[in-house]
Coordinates of C-alpha atoms and ligand atoms in Angstrom, one line a residue:
M36 CA 13.8 30.6 6.4
Y37 CA 11.1 32.7 4.9
K38 CA 9.7 31.9 1.5
D39 CA 13.1 30.4 0.6
K40 CA 14.9 33.6 1.5
K41 CA 17.8 33.5 3.9
V42 CA 17.4 35.8 6.9
V43 CA 19.4 38.9 7.9
F44 CA 18.9 40.5 11.4
S45 CA 20.5 43.5 13.0
G46 CA 19.6 46.1 15.6
I47 CA 20.7 49.4 17.1
Q48 CA 20.1 50.6 20.6
P49 CA 18.2 53.9 21.1
S50 CA 20.7 54.7 23.8
G51 CA 21.7 58.1 22.3
S52 CA 21.6 60.1 19.1
L53 CA 23.1 57.8 16.4
T54 CA 26.7 58.6 15.4
I55 CA 28.6 58.2 12.1
G56 CA 30.1 55.1 13.7
N57 CA 26.6 53.5 13.8
Y58 CA 26.0 54.8 10.3
L59 CA 29.2 53.7 8.6
G60 CA 29.7 50.5 10.6
A61 CA 26.1 49.3 10.4
L62 CA 23.1 51.2 9.2
K63 CA 24.5 52.4 5.8
N64 CA 25.1 48.7 4.9
F65 CA 21.7 47.4 5.9
S66 CA 19.8 48.2 2.7
A67 CA 22.1 46.2 0.5
F68 CA 20.5 43.0 1.8
S69 CA 16.9 43.9 1.2
E70 CA 16.4 42.3 -2.2
E71 CA 18.1 39.0 -1.6
Y72 CA 17.3 38.3 2.1
R73 CA 14.3 38.5 4.5
C74 CA 15.6 41.4 6.6
Y75 CA 14.7 42.2 10.2
Y76 CA 16.0 45.5 11.5
C77 CA 15.1 46.2 15.1
V78 CA 15.3 49.2 17.4
V79 CA 16.6 47.3 20.5
D80 CA 15.1 49.3 23.3
E81 CA 15.3 46.3 25.8
H82 CA 19.1 46.4 25.4
A83 CA 19.1 50.1 25.9
I84 CA 17.8 49.8 29.5
T85 CA 20.9 47.9 30.6
V86 CA 22.2 51.4 31.1
R87 CA 19.9 53.9 33.0
Q88 CA 17.8 55.9 30.5
N89 CA 15.7 58.9 30.8
P90 CA 12.2 57.5 30.0
A91 CA 11.0 60.5 27.8
E92 CA 14.3 60.5 25.9
L93 CA 14.3 56.8 25.4
R94 CA 10.8 57.0 23.9
R95 CA 11.7 59.9 21.6
R96 CA 14.9 58.2 20.5
T97 CA 13.0 55.0 19.7
Y98 CA 10.9 57.0 17.2
D99 CA 14.0 58.8 15.9
T100 CA 15.9 55.6 15.4
L101 CA 13.1 54.0 13.4
A102 CA 12.8 57.2 11.3
L103 CA 16.5 57.1 10.7
Y104 CA 16.2 53.5 9.5
V105 CA 13.8 54.7 6.8
A106 CA 15.8 57.9 6.1
C107 CA 18.9 55.8 5.5
G108 CA 17.1 53.9 2.8
L109 CA 15.4 51.0 4.4
D110 CA 12.1 50.5 2.6
P111 CA 9.4 49.3 5.1
E112 CA 7.8 47.3 2.4
K113 CA 11.0 45.3 1.8
N114 CA 12.3 45.0 5.4
V115 CA 10.7 44.2 8.7
L116 CA 11.4 47.4 10.8
F117 CA 10.3 47.0 14.4
V118 CA 10.8 47.8 18.0
Q119 CA 12.2 44.9 20.2
S120 CA 9.9 45.4 23.2
H121 CA 6.9 45.2 20.8
V122 CA 7.6 41.5 20.2
S123 CA 7.5 39.5 23.4
G124 CA 9.4 36.6 21.9
H125 CA 12.7 38.4 22.3
A126 CA 12.5 38.6 26.1
E127 CA 11.0 35.1 26.3
L128 CA 13.7 33.5 24.3
G129 CA 16.2 35.7 26.0
W130 CA 15.3 34.2 29.4
I131 CA 15.5 30.6 28.0
L132 CA 18.9 31.3 26.5
D133 CA 20.1 32.8 29.8
C134 CA 19.9 29.2 31.0
Y135 CA 22.1 28.0 28.3
T136 CA 24.8 30.7 28.6
M137 CA 27.7 30.3 31.0
F138 CA 28.8 32.7 33.7
G139 CA 32.4 32.3 32.6
E140 CA 31.7 33.2 29.0
L141 CA 29.7 36.3 29.9
S142 CA 32.5 37.4 32.2
R143 CA 34.9 37.6 29.3
M144 CA 32.8 40.0 27.3
T145 CA 34.7 43.2 26.7
Q146 CA 31.6 45.3 26.3
F147 CA 30.5 44.2 29.8
K148 CA 33.8 45.1 31.3
D149 CA 33.8 48.5 29.5
K150 CA 30.3 49.4 30.4
S151 CA 30.7 48.2 34.0
K152 CA 33.6 50.7 34.4
K153 CA 31.5 53.5 32.9
N154 CA 28.5 52.7 35.0
A155 CA 30.1 51.5 38.2
D156 CA 27.0 52.4 40.3
N157 CA 24.7 50.3 38.1
I158 CA 26.3 47.0 37.2
N159 CA 23.0 45.2 36.8
A160 CA 22.2 41.6 35.8
G161 CA 20.8 42.8 32.4
L162 CA 24.2 44.4 31.5
F163 CA 25.8 41.1 32.3
T164 CA 23.4 38.9 30.3
Y165 CA 23.1 41.3 27.4
P166 CA 24.7 38.8 25.0
A167 CA 22.1 36.1 25.7
L168 CA 19.3 38.6 24.8
M169 CA 21.2 39.5 21.7
A170 CA 21.6 35.8 20.8
A171 CA 17.8 35.5 21.2
D172 CA 17.2 38.5 18.9
I173 CA 19.2 36.8 16.2
L174 CA 18.3 33.1 16.7
L175 CA 14.5 33.9 17.0
Y176 CA 14.3 34.5 13.2
Q177 CA 16.7 31.7 12.1
T178 CA 19.1 34.4 11.0
E179 CA 22.0 33.5 8.7
L180 CA 23.8 36.9 8.5
V181 CA 24.2 39.7 11.0
P182 CA 25.6 43.0 9.6
V183 CA 27.3 44.7 12.5
G184 CA 30.4 46.9 13.3
D185 CA 33.6 45.3 14.4
D186 CA 32.9 45.9 18.1
Q187 CA 30.0 43.3 18.0
K188 CA 32.3 40.4 16.8
Q189 CA 32.6 39.0 20.3
H190 CA 28.8 39.0 20.9
L191 CA 28.3 37.3 17.6
E192 CA 30.7 34.6 18.6
I193 CA 28.8 33.9 21.8
A194 CA 25.5 33.8 19.9
R195 CA 27.1 31.1 17.7
D196 CA 28.3 29.2 20.8
I197 CA 24.9 29.4 22.4
A198 CA 23.2 28.1 19.2
T199 CA 25.7 25.3 18.8
R200 CA 25.3 24.3 22.5
F201 CA 21.5 24.3 22.3
N202 CA 21.6 22.3 19.0
G203 CA 24.0 19.9 20.6
I204 CA 21.6 19.1 23.4
Y205 CA 18.3 19.1 21.5
G206 CA 19.2 18.5 17.9
D207 CA 19.0 21.1 15.1
T208 CA 16.9 24.0 16.4
F209 CA 18.8 27.2 15.4
I210 CA 20.7 28.2 12.4
V211 CA 24.2 29.2 13.5
P212 CA 24.6 32.8 12.3
D213 CA 27.5 34.5 10.7
A214 CA 28.6 38.1 11.4
F215 CA 28.8 40.3 8.3
I216 CA 31.5 42.9 9.1
N217 CA 32.6 45.1 6.3
K218 CA 36.2 44.7 5.5
T219 CA 37.0 48.4 5.4
P220 CA 38.4 50.5 8.3
A221 CA 34.8 51.9 8.7
A222 CA 33.9 48.8 10.6
R223 CA 35.4 50.6 13.6
I224 CA 35.1 54.4 13.7
M225 CA 37.1 55.9 16.5
S226 CA 36.3 58.7 18.9
L227 CA 37.4 62.1 17.6
A228 CA 38.6 63.1 21.1
E229 CA 40.4 59.8 22.0
P230 CA 41.2 58.0 18.7
T231 CA 42.2 54.8 20.5
K232 CA 38.6 54.4 21.7
K233 CA 35.6 53.6 19.6
M234 CA 33.1 56.3 18.8
S235 CA 30.0 55.7 20.9
K236 CA 26.6 57.4 20.9
S237 CA 26.5 57.4 24.7
D238 CA 29.8 59.3 25.0
E239 CA 29.2 62.3 27.1
N240 CA 32.0 64.3 25.4
E241 CA 30.2 65.9 22.5
N242 CA 33.5 66.5 20.7
A243 CA 34.1 62.8 20.6
T244 CA 31.2 62.0 18.3
V245 CA 29.7 63.2 15.1
R246 CA 26.0 62.4 15.1
I247 CA 24.0 61.7 12.0
L248 CA 21.7 64.5 12.8
D249 CA 24.4 67.1 13.6
D250 CA 24.0 70.3 11.5
R251 CA 26.6 71.2 8.9
D252 CA 28.4 73.7 11.1
T253 CA 28.6 71.3 14.0
V254 CA 30.0 68.5 11.8
I255 CA 32.7 70.8 10.4
R256 CA 33.5 72.2 13.8
K257 CA 33.8 68.8 15.4
F258 CA 36.2 67.6 12.7
K259 CA 38.3 70.8 13.0
R260 CA 38.7 69.9 16.7
A261 CA 39.5 66.2 16.2
V262 CA 42.6 65.1 18.1
T263 CA 45.5 64.2 15.7
D264 CA 49.2 64.4 16.4
S265 CA 52.1 66.9 16.3
E266 CA 53.3 65.9 12.8
S267 CA 51.9 67.2 9.6
E268 CA 51.8 64.3 7.1
I269 CA 48.5 62.8 6.1
C270 CA 49.3 59.1 6.0
A271 CA 48.3 55.8 7.6
R272 CA 51.4 55.2 9.7
E273 CA 51.5 53.4 13.0
G274 CA 50.9 55.8 15.9
K275 CA 48.8 58.2 13.8
D276 CA 45.5 57.0 15.2
G277 CA 43.6 60.3 14.8
I278 CA 44.7 60.8 11.2
I279 CA 44.0 57.1 10.3
N280 CA 40.5 57.5 11.8
L281 CA 39.9 60.7 9.7
M282 CA 41.2 58.8 6.6
S283 CA 38.8 55.9 7.4
I284 CA 35.8 58.3 7.6
Y285 CA 36.8 60.2 4.5
G286 CA 37.4 56.9 2.6
A287 CA 34.0 55.5 3.7
F288 CA 32.2 58.6 2.4
T289 CA 34.1 58.9 -0.8
G290 CA 35.0 55.3 -1.7
K291 CA 38.7 56.3 -1.8
S292 CA 41.5 54.0 -0.6
F293 CA 44.2 55.1 1.9
E294 CA 46.7 55.4 -1.0
E295 CA 44.4 57.7 -3.0
I296 CA 43.8 59.9 0.1
E297 CA 47.5 60.1 0.8
R298 CA 48.1 61.2 -2.8
E299 CA 45.2 63.7 -2.7
F300 CA 46.5 65.4 0.4
D301 CA 50.2 65.1 -0.3
G302 CA 51.9 68.3 0.9
K303 CA 48.7 69.7 2.4
G304 CA 48.1 70.4 6.1
Y305 CA 45.9 68.9 8.7
G306 CA 43.6 72.0 8.6
E307 CA 42.8 71.5 5.0
F308 CA 42.3 67.8 5.4
K309 CA 40.0 68.1 8.4
L310 CA 37.9 70.7 6.5
A311 CA 37.6 68.3 3.6
V312 CA 36.5 65.4 5.8
G313 CA 34.0 67.7 7.6
E314 CA 32.5 69.0 4.4
T315 CA 32.3 65.5 2.8
C316 CA 30.6 64.1 5.8
A317 CA 28.1 67.0 6.1
D318 CA 27.3 66.6 2.3
A319 CA 26.7 62.9 2.7
L320 CA 24.5 63.4 5.8
A321 CA 22.3 66.2 4.3
P322 CA 19.9 64.0 2.3
V323 CA 19.5 61.6 5.3
Q324 CA 18.7 64.6 7.6
A325 CA 16.2 66.0 5.1
E326 CA 14.3 62.7 4.9
F327 CA 14.5 62.3 8.7
K328 CA 13.0 65.7 9.2
R329 CA 10.1 64.8 7.0
L330 CA 9.5 61.4 8.6
S331 CA 9.9 62.4 12.2
S332 CA 7.2 65.1 12.0
D333 CA 4.7 62.3 11.1
K334 CA 4.3 60.4 14.3
A335 CA 1.2 58.6 13.1
Y336 CA 3.1 57.2 10.1
L337 CA 5.9 56.0 12.4
E338 CA 3.4 54.3 14.6
S339 CA 1.8 52.6 11.6
L340 CA 5.3 51.3 10.7
M341 CA 5.8 50.1 14.3
A342 CA 2.5 48.2 14.2
K343 CA 3.2 46.6 10.9
G344 CA 6.7 45.6 11.8
A345 CA 5.6 44.2 15.2
A346 CA 2.8 42.1 13.7
E347 CA 5.2 40.6 11.1
A348 CA 8.0 40.0 13.5
H349 CA 5.7 38.5 16.1
H350 CA 4.2 36.2 13.5
D351 CA 7.5 35.0 12.2
S352 CA 9.0 34.5 15.7
L353 CA 6.3 32.0 16.8
R354 CA 7.8 29.2 14.8
T355 CA 11.1 29.2 16.5
L356 CA 9.6 29.9 19.9
S357 CA 7.2 27.0 19.8
K358 CA 9.9 24.7 18.6
V359 CA 12.2 25.7 21.4
R360 CA 9.4 25.4 24.0
R361 CA 8.6 21.9 22.8
K362 CA 12.3 20.8 22.8
I363 CA 13.1 22.0 26.3
G364 CA 10.0 20.3 27.8
F365 CA 7.6 23.2 28.4
T366 CA 3.9 22.2 28.2
E367 CA 1.8 23.5 25.3
R368 CA 0.4 27.0 26.0
P369 CA -3.3 26.8 26.5
R370 CA -5.2 28.4 23.6
Ligands
LIG579 N1 32.3 53.3 16.3 C1 31.7 52.4 15.6 N2 32.2 52.1 14.4 C2 31.6 51.1 13.6 N3 30.4 50.6 14.0 C3 29.9 50.9 15.1 N4 28.8 50.5 15.8 C4 28.7 51.2 17.0 N5 29.7 52.0 17.1 C5 30.5 51.8 16.0 C6 27.8 49.6 15.3 O1 26.5 50.1 15.3 C7 25.6 49.1 15.6 C8 24.6 49.5 16.7 O2 25.3 49.5 17.9 P1 24.4 49.4 19.2 O3 23.6 50.5 19.4 O4 23.7 48.1 19.3 O5 25.5 49.3 20.3 P2 27.0 49.7 20.4 O6 27.8 48.8 19.5 O7 27.3 49.7 21.9 O8 27.0 51.2 19.9 P3 27.3 52.5 20.6 O9 27.2 53.6 19.6 O10 28.7 52.4 21.2 O11 26.2 52.6 21.7 P4 26.3 52.8 23.2 O12 27.1 54.1 23.4 O13 24.9 52.9 23.8 O14 27.1 51.6 23.8 C9 26.3 47.8 15.8 O15 26.3 47.0 14.7 C10 27.7 48.3 16.1 O16 28.7 47.4 15.8

């Protein structure tokens, strides 16, 4: 707890150029918490290396992700914006929590299973213990609420289990966090190429994703190519995964319900609907892109934000870390 404010924590991996899935499922919702909560928003580069990254690209994307945080409305004066590897407490608590996380529970994680399939030549230990590091990210700041997309539900559950287990052994140490997943279909945006699969920034098929930084023509082109079905009716009926996904995206950008969208496009074809979704999405992304362009050209400013965020996060992390060290029996660190 910081000055009587409850804590919010969330992070995004700089493992690719961010998609509208990351935006609608997570990033867009972050700023709503800034007044009421002490908010930590982290660029989780340590998580990103669980999959092999090109070093120069990882570095650039780390700057870009931080710039996008600000461009999406996160005020650095009201939120702690920082890079995970700049605060050593994440890796330190991550290791400790590895020792309180069970092989069996990690084996059940669907993200591990999915990513192992995708990266069969690099099923490393970090990929397996990813959820323990994620639990450390969250528990380090005594977080109450974690705004994430629907795909992170299972990781949040394990973070809760780890916190509860640790508290059970040593007495109250961590706040047991709750996931904050928005109740709309935007909590899980699907791939435009395979609408039964979630949209992911690391997808190699460029037609599967719409990226926050895609230019207008690209956004519209990708929606035009989106996989749908052989019918012609725009409605949220079972089996129409592609159309439901487009309706979810359109609804998230316009605030319209499925019923309203069905009425609006009654009797109209898929071509017209896809164009409307593309234009609406491009219009919504334009101001974010303009602000991103301004910020990303000022590396010195981004580095000043990194320094400020790291100092604040490091300072705030020490309380939990020293409590944990004491409880598990580590000797006091020489000063
Ligand atoms: N398709 C999605 N719909 C809604 N929310 C999503 N999120 C990710 N994809 C969607 C949310 O974005 C936040 C950041 O995710 P992350 O970078 O930590 O990892 P991820 O969930 O694995 O995201 P990606 O885009 O799929 O990355 P890669 O391809 O590197 O694995 C989270 O809150 C997530 O729920």
